[in-house]
Amino acid sequence: PLCFLLISVGAHNRCPTYTAMEEWYSAFNLDLNPKLEWDAGLSSDACNEARGIVPSNAPHKFKAEKTFTKAGLVPDMIMETLKDGLKDNTQTENVRKLPDHTKYGCNSFFEKNLVKVVCVYKTI
């Protein structure tokens, strides 16, 4: 039981990065700019920034936060949060204008009812 508790506590402080997430973020970014390229290392940077640990040094970022009244499916909550971020026209247009082959990574962090999503972008 103690070992399980330690694993649970440790897992709660991480971002949920796995292949399905990459697909969700890729679908979102494809709509904004189809010439971007996924980078798993930048996904880790985005996780640290979403958690408030270390800000990424990436020159371009897309950030979104949304508070939910009740829990839902993780992919739905992430997509709703990303869609809310589209209301910030400046960051949306910045992503649309990024050059071909710009590398990006995204991640999310859940804290109670708050979902934070960060995508970071680096040009070659």
Coordinates of C-alpha atoms in Angstrom, one line a residue:
P1 CA 0.0 0.0 0.0
L2 CA 2.8 2.5 0.8
C3 CA 4.5 1.9 -2.5
F4 CA 1.2 2.4 -4.3
L5 CA 0.7 5.7 -2.5
L6 CA 4.1 6.9 -3.5
I7 CA 3.5 6.1 -7.1
S8 CA 0.1 7.8 -7.1
V9 CA 1.6 11.0 -5.5
G10 CA 4.4 11.0 -8.0
A11 CA 2.1 10.5 -11.0
H12 CA -0.1 13.3 -9.9
N13 CA 2.7 15.8 -10.3
R14 CA 3.5 14.8 -13.9
C15 CA 2.0 15.7 -17.3
P16 CA 0.1 13.0 -19.0
T17 CA 2.4 12.4 -22.0
Y18 CA 1.8 9.5 -24.2
T19 CA 1.2 8.7 -27.9
A20 CA -2.5 9.6 -27.9
M21 CA -1.7 13.0 -26.6
E22 CA 0.7 13.7 -29.4
E23 CA -2.1 12.9 -31.8
W24 CA -4.5 15.3 -30.1
Y25 CA -2.0 18.1 -30.1
S26 CA -0.9 17.3 -33.7
A27 CA -4.5 17.5 -34.9
F28 CA -5.0 20.9 -33.2
N29 CA -1.7 22.3 -34.6
L30 CA -2.4 20.9 -38.0
D31 CA -5.4 23.2 -38.2
L32 CA -3.3 26.2 -37.2
N33 CA -0.2 25.5 -39.3
P34 CA 0.2 22.2 -41.3
K35 CA 3.9 22.7 -41.7
L36 CA 4.9 22.2 -38.1
E37 CA 6.9 19.1 -36.8
W38 CA 6.3 17.4 -33.5
D39 CA 9.3 17.2 -31.1
A40 CA 9.0 15.0 -28.0
G41 CA 11.7 17.0 -26.2
L42 CA 9.7 20.2 -26.6
S43 CA 6.7 18.3 -25.1
S44 CA 8.8 17.9 -22.0
D45 CA 9.6 21.6 -21.9
A46 CA 5.9 22.4 -22.3
C47 CA 5.1 20.1 -19.4
N48 CA 7.5 22.0 -17.1
E49 CA 6.1 25.3 -18.2
A50 CA 2.5 24.1 -17.7
R51 CA 3.4 22.9 -14.2
G52 CA 5.0 26.3 -13.4
I53 CA 8.4 24.6 -12.7
V54 CA 10.7 26.1 -15.4
P55 CA 9.6 28.4 -18.2
S56 CA 10.6 27.1 -21.7
N57 CA 13.1 29.2 -23.5
A58 CA 11.1 28.6 -26.8
P59 CA 10.5 31.9 -28.6
H60 CA 6.9 31.1 -29.4
K61 CA 4.2 29.7 -27.1
F62 CA 0.5 28.9 -27.2
K63 CA -1.0 28.8 -23.7
A64 CA -4.5 28.1 -22.5
E65 CA -6.2 27.5 -19.2
K66 CA -9.8 26.4 -18.5
T67 CA -11.6 25.6 -15.3
F68 CA -14.2 22.9 -15.5
T69 CA -17.2 22.5 -13.3
K70 CA -16.9 18.7 -13.4
A71 CA -14.4 16.2 -14.6
G72 CA -14.7 14.8 -18.1
L73 CA -12.7 12.7 -20.6
V74 CA -9.1 13.9 -20.8
P75 CA -9.1 14.3 -24.6
D76 CA -12.3 16.4 -24.5
M77 CA -11.0 18.6 -21.6
I78 CA -7.7 19.2 -23.5
M79 CA -9.4 20.1 -26.7
E80 CA -11.9 22.4 -25.0
T81 CA -9.0 24.1 -23.3
L82 CA -7.1 24.5 -26.5
K83 CA -10.2 25.9 -28.2
D84 CA -10.5 28.5 -25.5
G85 CA -6.9 29.5 -26.2
L86 CA -7.9 30.4 -29.8
K87 CA -9.7 33.4 -28.3
D88 CA -6.2 35.0 -27.9
N89 CA -5.8 36.2 -31.5
T90 CA -2.2 37.2 -31.1
Q91 CA -0.9 33.8 -30.1
T92 CA -3.1 32.1 -32.6
E93 CA -1.8 34.3 -35.5
N94 CA 1.8 33.9 -34.3
V95 CA 1.5 30.1 -34.6
R96 CA -0.1 30.4 -38.1
K97 CA 2.8 32.5 -39.3
L98 CA 5.6 30.2 -38.1
P99 CA 7.9 29.0 -40.9
D100 CA 8.0 25.5 -42.4
H101 CA 9.6 22.8 -40.3
T102 CA 9.2 24.7 -37.0
K103 CA 9.5 22.2 -34.2
Y104 CA 6.8 22.1 -31.5
G105 CA 5.8 20.2 -28.4
C106 CA 2.7 20.4 -26.3
N107 CA 1.6 19.1 -22.9
S108 CA -1.0 19.6 -20.3
F109 CA -1.3 19.7 -16.5
F110 CA -4.4 19.0 -14.5
E111 CA -4.8 20.6 -11.0
K112 CA -8.2 19.9 -9.5
N113 CA -10.7 21.5 -12.0
L114 CA -8.1 23.6 -13.8
V115 CA -6.5 22.4 -17.0
K116 CA -3.4 24.1 -18.3
V117 CA -2.1 23.4 -21.8
V118 CA 1.1 24.8 -23.2
C119 CA 2.6 24.4 -26.7
V120 CA 6.1 25.6 -27.4
Y121 CA 7.6 26.3 -30.8
K122 CA 11.2 26.6 -32.0
T123 CA 12.3 27.5 -35.5
I124 CA 15.3 25.7 -37.0

